Short mmCIF file of N, CA, C and O in Angstrom, two decimals:
data_model
loop_
_atom_site.label_atom_id
_atom_site.label_comp_id
_atom_site.label_asym_id
_atom_site.label_seq_id
_atom_site.Cartn_x
_atom_site.Cartn_y
_atom_site.Cartn_z
N MET A 1 -14.13 -30.38 -8.19
CA MET A 1 -13.01 -29.50 -8.45
C MET A 1 -13.48 -28.08 -8.73
O MET A 1 -12.84 -27.12 -8.30
N LEU A 2 -14.59 -27.97 -9.45
CA LEU A 2 -15.14 -26.66 -9.77
C LEU A 2 -15.51 -25.90 -8.49
O LEU A 2 -15.27 -24.69 -8.40
N ASP A 3 -16.08 -26.61 -7.53
CA ASP A 3 -16.46 -25.98 -6.26
C ASP A 3 -15.24 -25.48 -5.49
O ASP A 3 -15.29 -24.42 -4.86
N ILE A 4 -14.16 -26.21 -5.56
CA ILE A 4 -12.94 -25.81 -4.85
C ILE A 4 -12.36 -24.54 -5.49
O ILE A 4 -12.00 -23.59 -4.78
N ILE A 5 -12.30 -24.52 -6.81
CA ILE A 5 -11.78 -23.34 -7.51
C ILE A 5 -12.67 -22.13 -7.24
O ILE A 5 -12.18 -21.02 -7.01
N GLN A 6 -13.97 -22.34 -7.23
CA GLN A 6 -14.89 -21.24 -6.97
C GLN A 6 -14.74 -20.72 -5.54
O GLN A 6 -14.80 -19.51 -5.31
N ALA A 7 -14.53 -21.61 -4.59
CA ALA A 7 -14.32 -21.18 -3.19
C ALA A 7 -13.02 -20.38 -3.07
O ALA A 7 -12.99 -19.35 -2.39
N ILE A 8 -11.97 -20.85 -3.73
CA ILE A 8 -10.70 -20.11 -3.69
C ILE A 8 -10.86 -18.76 -4.37
O ILE A 8 -10.38 -17.73 -3.88
N HIS A 9 -11.57 -18.72 -5.49
CA HIS A 9 -11.84 -17.48 -6.22
C HIS A 9 -12.60 -16.49 -5.33
O HIS A 9 -12.31 -15.29 -5.33
N SER A 10 -13.52 -17.00 -4.57
CA SER A 10 -14.30 -16.16 -3.66
C SER A 10 -13.45 -15.61 -2.51
O SER A 10 -13.61 -14.46 -2.11
N ILE A 11 -12.55 -16.43 -2.01
CA ILE A 11 -11.68 -15.99 -0.91
C ILE A 11 -10.63 -15.00 -1.41
O ILE A 11 -10.35 -13.99 -0.75
N VAL A 12 -10.07 -15.26 -2.57
CA VAL A 12 -9.01 -14.41 -3.10
C VAL A 12 -9.54 -13.01 -3.43
O VAL A 12 -8.77 -12.04 -3.39
N ARG A 13 -10.83 -12.87 -3.68
CA ARG A 13 -11.36 -11.53 -3.96
C ARG A 13 -11.11 -10.61 -2.77
O ARG A 13 -10.84 -9.43 -2.95
N TRP A 14 -11.21 -11.17 -1.55
CA TRP A 14 -10.96 -10.35 -0.36
C TRP A 14 -9.49 -9.95 -0.28
O TRP A 14 -9.17 -8.83 0.12
N LEU A 15 -8.61 -10.85 -0.67
CA LEU A 15 -7.19 -10.54 -0.71
C LEU A 15 -6.92 -9.41 -1.71
O LEU A 15 -6.19 -8.46 -1.41
N VAL A 16 -7.53 -9.50 -2.88
CA VAL A 16 -7.36 -8.47 -3.91
C VAL A 16 -7.86 -7.12 -3.40
O VAL A 16 -7.17 -6.10 -3.55
N VAL A 17 -9.02 -7.11 -2.79
CA VAL A 17 -9.58 -5.85 -2.28
C VAL A 17 -8.70 -5.27 -1.17
O VAL A 17 -8.38 -4.07 -1.19
N LEU A 18 -8.28 -6.10 -0.23
CA LEU A 18 -7.47 -5.59 0.89
C LEU A 18 -6.10 -5.10 0.43
O LEU A 18 -5.65 -4.03 0.83
N VAL A 19 -5.44 -5.88 -0.42
CA VAL A 19 -4.12 -5.46 -0.91
C VAL A 19 -4.27 -4.24 -1.82
O VAL A 19 -3.42 -3.34 -1.79
N GLY A 20 -5.34 -4.19 -2.59
CA GLY A 20 -5.58 -3.02 -3.43
C GLY A 20 -5.81 -1.77 -2.60
O GLY A 20 -5.27 -0.70 -2.92
N LEU A 21 -6.57 -1.89 -1.53
CA LEU A 21 -6.76 -0.75 -0.63
C LEU A 21 -5.44 -0.31 0.00
O LEU A 21 -5.17 0.88 0.13
N TRP A 22 -4.63 -1.27 0.38
CA TRP A 22 -3.32 -0.97 0.96
C TRP A 22 -2.46 -0.19 -0.05
O TRP A 22 -1.85 0.83 0.30
N ALA A 23 -2.43 -0.64 -1.29
CA ALA A 23 -1.62 0.03 -2.31
C ALA A 23 -2.15 1.43 -2.62
O ALA A 23 -1.37 2.38 -2.74
N VAL A 24 -3.47 1.56 -2.71
CA VAL A 24 -4.06 2.87 -2.99
C VAL A 24 -3.82 3.83 -1.84
O VAL A 24 -3.47 5.01 -2.05
N MET A 25 -3.98 3.37 -0.61
CA MET A 25 -3.77 4.24 0.54
C MET A 25 -2.30 4.67 0.64
O MET A 25 -2.01 5.84 0.93
N ARG A 26 -1.37 3.78 0.38
CA ARG A 26 0.05 4.15 0.39
C ARG A 26 0.35 5.18 -0.69
O ARG A 26 1.13 6.11 -0.47
N ALA A 27 -0.27 5.03 -1.85
CA ALA A 27 -0.01 5.96 -2.95
C ALA A 27 -0.55 7.35 -2.62
O ALA A 27 0.16 8.35 -2.80
N TRP A 28 -1.79 7.43 -2.17
CA TRP A 28 -2.36 8.74 -1.85
C TRP A 28 -1.65 9.39 -0.66
O TRP A 28 -1.38 10.59 -0.66
N PHE A 29 -1.32 8.59 0.35
CA PHE A 29 -0.61 9.11 1.50
C PHE A 29 0.76 9.64 1.10
O PHE A 29 1.17 10.73 1.50
N GLY A 30 1.49 8.88 0.30
CA GLY A 30 2.80 9.32 -0.17
C GLY A 30 2.72 10.58 -1.01
O GLY A 30 3.60 11.44 -0.94
N LEU A 31 1.65 10.69 -1.79
CA LEU A 31 1.47 11.88 -2.63
C LEU A 31 1.21 13.12 -1.78
O LEU A 31 1.80 14.18 -2.01
N PHE A 32 0.34 13.00 -0.79
CA PHE A 32 -0.02 14.16 0.02
C PHE A 32 1.05 14.53 1.05
O PHE A 32 1.24 15.71 1.34
N VAL A 33 1.73 13.56 1.60
CA VAL A 33 2.74 13.83 2.63
C VAL A 33 4.09 14.17 1.99
O VAL A 33 4.97 14.71 2.66
N ARG A 34 4.23 13.86 0.73
CA ARG A 34 5.46 14.13 -0.03
C ARG A 34 6.67 13.38 0.53
O ARG A 34 7.75 13.94 0.67
N ARG A 35 6.45 12.12 0.83
CA ARG A 35 7.58 11.33 1.31
C ARG A 35 8.23 10.64 0.12
O ARG A 35 7.71 10.63 -0.98
N ASN A 36 9.38 10.07 0.37
CA ASN A 36 10.13 9.39 -0.69
C ASN A 36 9.53 8.02 -0.99
O ASN A 36 9.01 7.35 -0.11
N TRP A 37 9.62 7.65 -2.24
CA TRP A 37 9.20 6.33 -2.71
C TRP A 37 10.14 5.29 -2.11
O TRP A 37 11.36 5.46 -2.14
N ASN A 38 9.59 4.23 -1.54
CA ASN A 38 10.45 3.21 -0.94
C ASN A 38 10.03 1.82 -1.40
O ASN A 38 9.09 1.67 -2.18
N SER A 39 10.73 0.82 -0.90
CA SER A 39 10.47 -0.55 -1.35
C SER A 39 9.07 -1.03 -0.96
O SER A 39 8.47 -1.84 -1.66
N TRP A 40 8.53 -0.54 0.16
CA TRP A 40 7.17 -0.94 0.57
C TRP A 40 6.12 -0.40 -0.40
O TRP A 40 5.09 -1.05 -0.64
N ASP A 41 6.36 0.76 -0.97
CA ASP A 41 5.44 1.30 -1.97
C ASP A 41 5.44 0.44 -3.21
O ASP A 41 4.39 0.12 -3.77
N ARG A 42 6.64 0.05 -3.63
CA ARG A 42 6.74 -0.83 -4.81
C ARG A 42 6.12 -2.19 -4.52
O ARG A 42 5.38 -2.73 -5.34
N MET A 43 6.38 -2.73 -3.33
CA MET A 43 5.85 -4.06 -2.98
C MET A 43 4.32 -4.04 -2.86
O MET A 43 3.67 -5.02 -3.24
N SER A 44 3.75 -2.97 -2.34
CA SER A 44 2.29 -2.93 -2.22
C SER A 44 1.65 -3.01 -3.60
O SER A 44 0.66 -3.71 -3.80
N GLY A 45 2.25 -2.31 -4.57
CA GLY A 45 1.74 -2.39 -5.94
C GLY A 45 1.95 -3.76 -6.55
O GLY A 45 1.07 -4.29 -7.24
N GLN A 46 3.10 -4.37 -6.29
CA GLN A 46 3.37 -5.70 -6.83
C GLN A 46 2.46 -6.76 -6.21
O GLN A 46 2.00 -7.66 -6.91
N PHE A 47 2.19 -6.63 -4.92
CA PHE A 47 1.26 -7.56 -4.28
C PHE A 47 -0.14 -7.42 -4.87
O PHE A 47 -0.84 -8.42 -5.08
N PHE A 48 -0.55 -6.18 -5.13
CA PHE A 48 -1.87 -5.93 -5.73
C PHE A 48 -1.95 -6.57 -7.11
O PHE A 48 -2.91 -7.28 -7.42
N ILE A 49 -0.93 -6.34 -7.93
CA ILE A 49 -0.90 -6.90 -9.29
C ILE A 49 -0.87 -8.43 -9.24
O ILE A 49 -1.59 -9.10 -9.98
N THR A 50 -0.07 -8.99 -8.35
CA THR A 50 0.03 -10.45 -8.25
C THR A 50 -1.28 -11.07 -7.80
O THR A 50 -1.73 -12.07 -8.38
N ALA A 51 -1.91 -10.48 -6.79
CA ALA A 51 -3.20 -11.00 -6.32
C ALA A 51 -4.26 -10.88 -7.41
O ALA A 51 -5.06 -11.80 -7.62
N LEU A 52 -4.25 -9.77 -8.12
CA LEU A 52 -5.22 -9.56 -9.20
C LEU A 52 -4.99 -10.55 -10.34
O LEU A 52 -5.94 -11.12 -10.89
N ASP A 53 -3.75 -10.79 -10.69
CA ASP A 53 -3.44 -11.76 -11.75
C ASP A 53 -3.85 -13.18 -11.34
O ASP A 53 -4.38 -13.94 -12.17
N PHE A 54 -3.61 -13.53 -10.09
CA PHE A 54 -4.01 -14.85 -9.60
C PHE A 54 -5.54 -14.98 -9.64
O PHE A 54 -6.07 -16.02 -10.04
N GLN A 55 -6.23 -13.91 -9.27
CA GLN A 55 -7.69 -13.91 -9.31
C GLN A 55 -8.20 -14.07 -10.75
O GLN A 55 -9.16 -14.79 -10.99
N LEU A 56 -7.54 -13.40 -11.67
CA LEU A 56 -7.91 -13.54 -13.08
C LEU A 56 -7.68 -14.96 -13.58
O LEU A 56 -8.51 -15.50 -14.33
N LEU A 57 -6.57 -15.56 -13.18
CA LEU A 57 -6.29 -16.95 -13.57
C LEU A 57 -7.37 -17.89 -13.06
O LEU A 57 -7.88 -18.75 -13.80
N LEU A 58 -7.76 -17.70 -11.79
CA LEU A 58 -8.83 -18.53 -11.24
C LEU A 58 -10.15 -18.29 -11.99
O LEU A 58 -10.90 -19.22 -12.25
N GLY A 59 -10.42 -17.04 -12.33
CA GLY A 59 -11.63 -16.72 -13.07
C GLY A 59 -11.66 -17.35 -14.45
O GLY A 59 -12.70 -17.86 -14.89
N VAL A 60 -10.53 -17.34 -15.12
CA VAL A 60 -10.45 -17.97 -16.45
C VAL A 60 -10.66 -19.48 -16.32
O VAL A 60 -11.38 -20.09 -17.13
N LEU A 61 -10.05 -20.09 -15.31
CA LEU A 61 -10.27 -21.52 -15.08
C LEU A 61 -11.75 -21.82 -14.84
O LEU A 61 -12.30 -22.76 -15.41
N LEU A 62 -12.36 -21.00 -14.00
CA LEU A 62 -13.79 -21.19 -13.73
C LEU A 62 -14.62 -21.04 -14.99
O LEU A 62 -15.57 -21.79 -15.23
N PHE A 63 -14.27 -20.05 -15.79
CA PHE A 63 -15.03 -19.79 -17.01
C PHE A 63 -14.98 -20.99 -17.95
O PHE A 63 -16.00 -21.39 -18.51
N PHE A 64 -13.81 -21.57 -18.12
CA PHE A 64 -13.69 -22.68 -19.05
C PHE A 64 -14.16 -24.01 -18.47
O PHE A 64 -14.52 -24.92 -19.22
N LEU A 65 -14.16 -24.14 -17.16
CA LEU A 65 -14.64 -25.37 -16.54
C LEU A 65 -16.14 -25.37 -16.28
O LEU A 65 -16.75 -26.42 -16.16
N SER A 66 -16.74 -24.20 -16.19
CA SER A 66 -18.15 -24.08 -15.86
C SER A 66 -19.00 -24.09 -17.13
O SER A 66 -18.86 -23.21 -17.99
N SER A 67 -19.88 -25.02 -17.20
CA SER A 67 -20.77 -25.07 -18.36
C SER A 67 -21.80 -23.93 -18.31
O SER A 67 -22.25 -23.45 -19.34
N GLU A 68 -22.16 -23.48 -17.11
CA GLU A 68 -23.11 -22.38 -16.96
C GLU A 68 -22.54 -21.08 -17.54
O GLU A 68 -23.26 -20.33 -18.20
N ALA A 69 -21.27 -20.81 -17.29
CA ALA A 69 -20.65 -19.58 -17.79
C ALA A 69 -20.56 -19.61 -19.32
O ALA A 69 -20.88 -18.61 -19.98
N ARG A 70 -20.16 -20.73 -19.87
CA ARG A 70 -20.07 -20.83 -21.33
C ARG A 70 -21.44 -20.71 -21.99
O ARG A 70 -21.59 -20.07 -23.01
N SER A 71 -22.45 -21.32 -21.39
CA SER A 71 -23.78 -21.24 -21.98
C SER A 71 -24.36 -19.83 -21.84
O SER A 71 -25.13 -19.40 -22.69
N ALA A 72 -23.99 -19.11 -20.79
CA ALA A 72 -24.46 -17.73 -20.63
C ALA A 72 -23.90 -16.84 -21.72
O ALA A 72 -24.58 -15.92 -22.19
N VAL A 73 -22.69 -17.09 -22.13
CA VAL A 73 -22.10 -16.31 -23.21
C VAL A 73 -22.70 -16.70 -24.55
O VAL A 73 -22.95 -15.85 -25.40
N GLN A 74 -22.94 -17.98 -24.74
CA GLN A 74 -23.50 -18.45 -26.01
C GLN A 74 -24.94 -18.01 -26.19
O GLN A 74 -25.37 -17.71 -27.30
N ASP A 75 -25.70 -17.99 -25.12
CA ASP A 75 -27.11 -17.62 -25.20
C ASP A 75 -27.34 -16.46 -24.22
O ASP A 75 -27.45 -16.67 -23.02
N ILE A 76 -27.41 -15.27 -24.75
CA ILE A 76 -27.53 -14.08 -23.90
C ILE A 76 -28.82 -14.09 -23.09
O ILE A 76 -28.87 -13.54 -21.99
N SER A 77 -29.84 -14.76 -23.55
CA SER A 77 -31.09 -14.80 -22.79
C SER A 77 -30.93 -15.53 -21.46
O SER A 77 -31.68 -15.28 -20.52
N ILE A 78 -29.94 -16.41 -21.36
CA ILE A 78 -29.67 -17.10 -20.09
C ILE A 78 -29.07 -16.12 -19.09
O ILE A 78 -29.36 -16.18 -17.90
N SER A 79 -28.25 -15.18 -19.57
CA SER A 79 -27.60 -14.26 -18.65
C SER A 79 -28.51 -13.11 -18.24
O SER A 79 -28.19 -12.37 -17.32
N ALA A 80 -29.67 -12.95 -18.89
CA ALA A 80 -30.59 -11.87 -18.53
C ALA A 80 -31.10 -11.97 -17.10
O ALA A 80 -31.11 -10.97 -16.38
N PRO A 81 -31.48 -13.16 -16.62
CA PRO A 81 -31.89 -13.24 -15.21
C PRO A 81 -30.76 -12.91 -14.24
O PRO A 81 -30.99 -12.39 -13.17
N LEU A 82 -29.54 -13.23 -14.63
CA LEU A 82 -28.40 -12.90 -13.77
C LEU A 82 -28.25 -11.39 -13.64
O LEU A 82 -27.89 -10.89 -12.58
N ALA A 83 -28.54 -10.65 -14.70
CA ALA A 83 -28.42 -9.20 -14.65
C ALA A 83 -29.41 -8.61 -13.66
O ALA A 83 -29.14 -7.63 -12.99
N SER A 84 -30.60 -9.22 -13.56
CA SER A 84 -31.58 -8.71 -12.61
C SER A 84 -31.14 -8.93 -11.17
O SER A 84 -31.60 -8.25 -10.27
N LEU A 85 -30.24 -9.88 -10.95
CA LEU A 85 -29.69 -10.12 -9.62
C LEU A 85 -28.48 -9.23 -9.36
O LEU A 85 -27.87 -9.31 -8.30
N GLY A 86 -28.13 -8.39 -10.30
CA GLY A 86 -26.98 -7.51 -10.14
C GLY A 86 -25.67 -8.15 -10.59
O GLY A 86 -24.61 -7.61 -10.35
N LEU A 87 -25.77 -9.29 -11.23
CA LEU A 87 -24.56 -9.96 -11.69
C LEU A 87 -24.70 -10.27 -13.17
O LEU A 87 -25.49 -11.12 -13.57
N SER A 88 -23.96 -9.59 -13.97
CA SER A 88 -23.89 -9.90 -15.38
C SER A 88 -22.51 -10.44 -15.68
O SER A 88 -21.50 -9.86 -15.28
N ILE A 89 -22.47 -11.56 -16.33
CA ILE A 89 -21.17 -12.17 -16.62
C ILE A 89 -20.32 -11.24 -17.47
O ILE A 89 -19.10 -11.17 -17.31
N PHE A 90 -20.98 -10.44 -18.30
CA PHE A 90 -20.23 -9.52 -19.15
C PHE A 90 -19.65 -8.38 -18.32
O PHE A 90 -18.52 -7.96 -18.56
N ARG A 91 -20.41 -7.88 -17.37
CA ARG A 91 -19.91 -6.83 -16.49
C ARG A 91 -18.77 -7.37 -15.63
O ARG A 91 -17.75 -6.72 -15.45
N HIS A 92 -18.95 -8.55 -15.09
CA HIS A 92 -17.96 -9.15 -14.21
C HIS A 92 -16.63 -9.35 -14.93
O HIS A 92 -15.57 -8.91 -14.47
N VAL A 93 -16.68 -9.97 -16.07
CA VAL A 93 -15.46 -10.26 -16.84
C VAL A 93 -14.87 -8.98 -17.42
O VAL A 93 -13.66 -8.73 -17.30
N GLY A 94 -15.70 -8.17 -18.03
CA GLY A 94 -15.22 -6.96 -18.68
C GLY A 94 -14.58 -5.96 -17.73
O GLY A 94 -13.47 -5.46 -17.99
N PHE A 95 -15.24 -5.67 -16.63
CA PHE A 95 -14.69 -4.71 -15.67
C PHE A 95 -13.45 -5.25 -14.98
O PHE A 95 -12.53 -4.50 -14.66
N THR A 96 -13.41 -6.55 -14.73
CA THR A 96 -12.23 -7.14 -14.09
C THR A 96 -11.03 -7.07 -15.03
O THR A 96 -9.92 -6.72 -14.59
N LEU A 97 -11.22 -7.38 -16.29
CA LEU A 97 -10.12 -7.28 -17.25
C LEU A 97 -9.66 -5.84 -17.41
O LEU A 97 -8.45 -5.57 -17.47
N LEU A 98 -10.60 -4.91 -17.46
CA LEU A 98 -10.25 -3.49 -17.57
C LEU A 98 -9.50 -3.02 -16.32
O LEU A 98 -8.51 -2.29 -16.42
N ALA A 99 -9.93 -3.46 -15.15
CA ALA A 99 -9.25 -3.10 -13.91
C ALA A 99 -7.82 -3.65 -13.90
O ALA A 99 -6.89 -2.95 -13.48
N ALA A 100 -7.65 -4.86 -14.35
CA ALA A 100 -6.31 -5.46 -14.40
C ALA A 100 -5.40 -4.69 -15.36
O ALA A 100 -4.23 -4.43 -15.06
N LEU A 101 -5.94 -4.30 -16.50
CA LEU A 101 -5.18 -3.53 -17.47
C LEU A 101 -4.74 -2.19 -16.87
O LEU A 101 -3.57 -1.81 -16.96
N ILE A 102 -5.66 -1.50 -16.23
CA ILE A 102 -5.35 -0.19 -15.63
C ILE A 102 -4.33 -0.36 -14.50
O ILE A 102 -3.40 0.44 -14.36
N ALA A 103 -4.49 -1.38 -13.68
CA ALA A 103 -3.55 -1.62 -12.58
C ALA A 103 -2.15 -1.93 -13.11
O ALA A 103 -1.15 -1.44 -12.58
N HIS A 104 -2.08 -2.72 -14.17
CA HIS A 104 -0.77 -3.02 -14.77
C HIS A 104 -0.14 -1.75 -15.35
O HIS A 104 1.08 -1.56 -15.24
N LEU A 105 -0.95 -0.90 -15.95
CA LEU A 105 -0.43 0.37 -16.46
C LEU A 105 0.12 1.22 -15.32
O LEU A 105 1.16 1.87 -15.45
N GLY A 106 -0.59 1.23 -14.20
CA GLY A 106 -0.13 1.98 -13.04
C GLY A 106 1.19 1.46 -12.52
O GLY A 106 2.10 2.24 -12.20
N SER A 107 1.31 0.17 -12.43
CA SER A 107 2.55 -0.43 -11.94
C SER A 107 3.70 -0.18 -12.92
O SER A 107 4.80 0.16 -12.52
N ARG A 108 3.42 -0.35 -14.17
CA ARG A 108 4.45 -0.16 -15.20
C ARG A 108 4.91 1.29 -15.30
O ARG A 108 6.08 1.56 -15.52
N SER A 109 3.99 2.22 -15.10
CA SER A 109 4.32 3.64 -15.27
C SER A 109 5.25 4.15 -14.18
O SER A 109 5.92 5.16 -14.38
N THR A 110 5.33 3.46 -13.05
CA THR A 110 6.22 3.93 -12.00
C THR A 110 7.69 3.73 -12.36
O THR A 110 8.54 4.45 -11.87
N ARG A 111 7.96 2.79 -13.21
CA ARG A 111 9.35 2.51 -13.58
C ARG A 111 9.97 3.64 -14.39
O ARG A 111 11.17 3.83 -14.38
N LYS A 112 9.12 4.36 -15.12
CA LYS A 112 9.64 5.42 -15.99
C LYS A 112 9.45 6.81 -15.40
O LYS A 112 9.76 7.80 -16.04
N ALA A 113 8.92 6.87 -14.18
CA ALA A 113 8.68 8.17 -13.56
C ALA A 113 10.00 8.81 -13.14
O ALA A 113 10.87 8.15 -12.58
N ALA A 114 10.11 10.10 -13.38
CA ALA A 114 11.36 10.81 -13.09
C ALA A 114 11.48 11.17 -11.61
O ALA A 114 12.58 11.18 -11.06
N THR A 115 10.37 11.46 -10.96
CA THR A 115 10.42 11.89 -9.56
C THR A 115 9.54 11.00 -8.69
O THR A 115 8.66 10.29 -9.18
N THR A 116 9.77 11.11 -7.40
CA THR A 116 8.96 10.35 -6.43
C THR A 116 7.51 10.79 -6.48
O THR A 116 6.60 9.97 -6.44
N ARG A 117 7.30 12.09 -6.57
CA ARG A 117 5.93 12.62 -6.62
C ARG A 117 5.18 12.09 -7.84
O ARG A 117 4.00 11.75 -7.76
N THR A 118 5.87 11.99 -8.97
CA THR A 118 5.25 11.46 -10.18
C THR A 118 4.89 9.99 -10.00
O THR A 118 3.82 9.55 -10.45
N ARG A 119 5.74 9.24 -9.34
CA ARG A 119 5.43 7.82 -9.08
C ARG A 119 4.16 7.69 -8.26
O ARG A 119 3.27 6.92 -8.60
N PHE A 120 4.10 8.42 -7.15
CA PHE A 120 2.91 8.35 -6.30
C PHE A 120 1.66 8.80 -7.06
O PHE A 120 0.60 8.18 -6.93
N ALA A 121 1.79 9.86 -7.84
CA ALA A 121 0.64 10.37 -8.58
C ALA A 121 0.14 9.35 -9.60
O ALA A 121 -1.08 9.11 -9.71
N ARG A 122 1.05 8.74 -10.31
CA ARG A 122 0.64 7.75 -11.32
C ARG A 122 -0.03 6.54 -10.68
O ARG A 122 -1.05 6.05 -11.17
N VAL A 123 0.57 6.04 -9.60
CA VAL A 123 -0.02 4.88 -8.92
C VAL A 123 -1.39 5.24 -8.35
O VAL A 123 -2.36 4.50 -8.51
N ALA A 124 -1.48 6.38 -7.69
CA ALA A 124 -2.75 6.79 -7.09
C ALA A 124 -3.83 6.98 -8.15
O ALA A 124 -4.97 6.53 -7.97
N LEU A 125 -3.48 7.63 -9.25
CA LEU A 125 -4.47 7.93 -10.28
C LEU A 125 -4.83 6.74 -11.16
O LEU A 125 -5.83 6.79 -11.88
N LEU A 126 -4.05 5.68 -11.11
CA LEU A 126 -4.39 4.48 -11.89
C LEU A 126 -4.89 3.33 -11.03
O LEU A 126 -5.78 2.59 -11.45
N PHE A 127 -4.35 3.16 -9.83
CA PHE A 127 -4.84 2.10 -8.96
C PHE A 127 -6.23 2.41 -8.41
O PHE A 127 -7.02 1.49 -8.19
N THR A 128 -6.53 3.68 -8.18
CA THR A 128 -7.85 4.03 -7.64
C THR A 128 -8.99 3.65 -8.58
O THR A 128 -9.94 2.98 -8.16
N PRO A 129 -8.95 4.03 -9.87
CA PRO A 129 -10.03 3.57 -10.75
C PRO A 129 -10.03 2.05 -10.95
O PRO A 129 -11.10 1.46 -11.13
N ALA A 130 -8.86 1.43 -10.91
CA ALA A 130 -8.82 -0.03 -11.03
C ALA A 130 -9.56 -0.67 -9.86
O ALA A 130 -10.35 -1.59 -10.05
N LEU A 131 -9.33 -0.15 -8.67
CA LEU A 131 -10.01 -0.69 -7.49
C LEU A 131 -11.51 -0.40 -7.55
O LEU A 131 -12.33 -1.23 -7.17
N ALA A 132 -11.88 0.77 -8.06
CA ALA A 132 -13.31 1.11 -8.20
C ALA A 132 -13.99 0.17 -9.20
O ALA A 132 -15.11 -0.29 -8.97
N LEU A 133 -13.32 -0.13 -10.30
CA LEU A 133 -13.88 -1.07 -11.27
C LEU A 133 -14.03 -2.47 -10.67
O LEU A 133 -15.01 -3.16 -10.94
N LEU A 134 -13.07 -2.87 -9.86
CA LEU A 134 -13.18 -4.17 -9.19
C LEU A 134 -14.36 -4.19 -8.24
O LEU A 134 -15.07 -5.18 -8.14
N TYR A 135 -14.58 -3.09 -7.55
CA TYR A 135 -15.72 -3.01 -6.64
C TYR A 135 -17.03 -3.18 -7.40
O TYR A 135 -17.95 -3.86 -6.93
N ILE A 136 -17.12 -2.61 -8.58
CA ILE A 136 -18.32 -2.73 -9.41
C ILE A 136 -18.44 -4.15 -9.97
O ILE A 136 -19.54 -4.70 -10.08
N ALA A 137 -17.32 -4.75 -10.32
CA ALA A 137 -17.33 -6.07 -10.98
C ALA A 137 -17.60 -7.23 -10.02
O ALA A 137 -18.10 -8.26 -10.44
N ILE A 138 -17.26 -7.05 -8.75
CA ILE A 138 -17.37 -8.16 -7.81
C ILE A 138 -18.83 -8.42 -7.44
O ILE A 138 -19.55 -7.48 -7.08
N PRO A 139 -19.28 -9.66 -7.55
CA PRO A 139 -20.64 -9.99 -7.11
C PRO A 139 -20.69 -10.14 -5.59
O PRO A 139 -20.42 -11.20 -5.04
N TRP A 140 -20.97 -9.06 -4.90
CA TRP A 140 -20.97 -9.05 -3.45
C TRP A 140 -22.11 -9.90 -2.91
O TRP A 140 -23.17 -9.97 -3.51
N PRO A 141 -21.90 -10.54 -1.75
CA PRO A 141 -22.93 -11.43 -1.21
C PRO A 141 -24.12 -10.70 -0.59
O PRO A 141 -25.12 -11.32 -0.28
N TRP A 142 -24.04 -9.41 -0.40
CA TRP A 142 -25.16 -8.68 0.21
C TRP A 142 -25.94 -7.87 -0.79
O TRP A 142 -25.65 -7.62 -1.85
#
């Protein structure tokens, strides 16, 4: 079961990255072209948040089901070799949670924006760092 969840977690990361890029590109494009906010702009952000939340849920399941992850947190010396491989469990979890928080703030802030330009600016300026943090947090295969 752990292998299945890990495989799904690995596949969903691509969904998060692609949908996140879609949302960020729509936000920056809308900001520069000065077009009106529409339902596709809102949906791109919602898809990004939903994919990210699903990825977090899978990550939490993996964390609690994996004895290796729990032991790495309990004994920091175990996670030291992982850091030399470019993967620190603390960086992975911490940056992902921070990215999710920033992305949720970006999505939430559009509801209170007075103008279309403000909506695009808020989404662009909050989804972009969230996506950058995800890029840093993801243990890429190369």
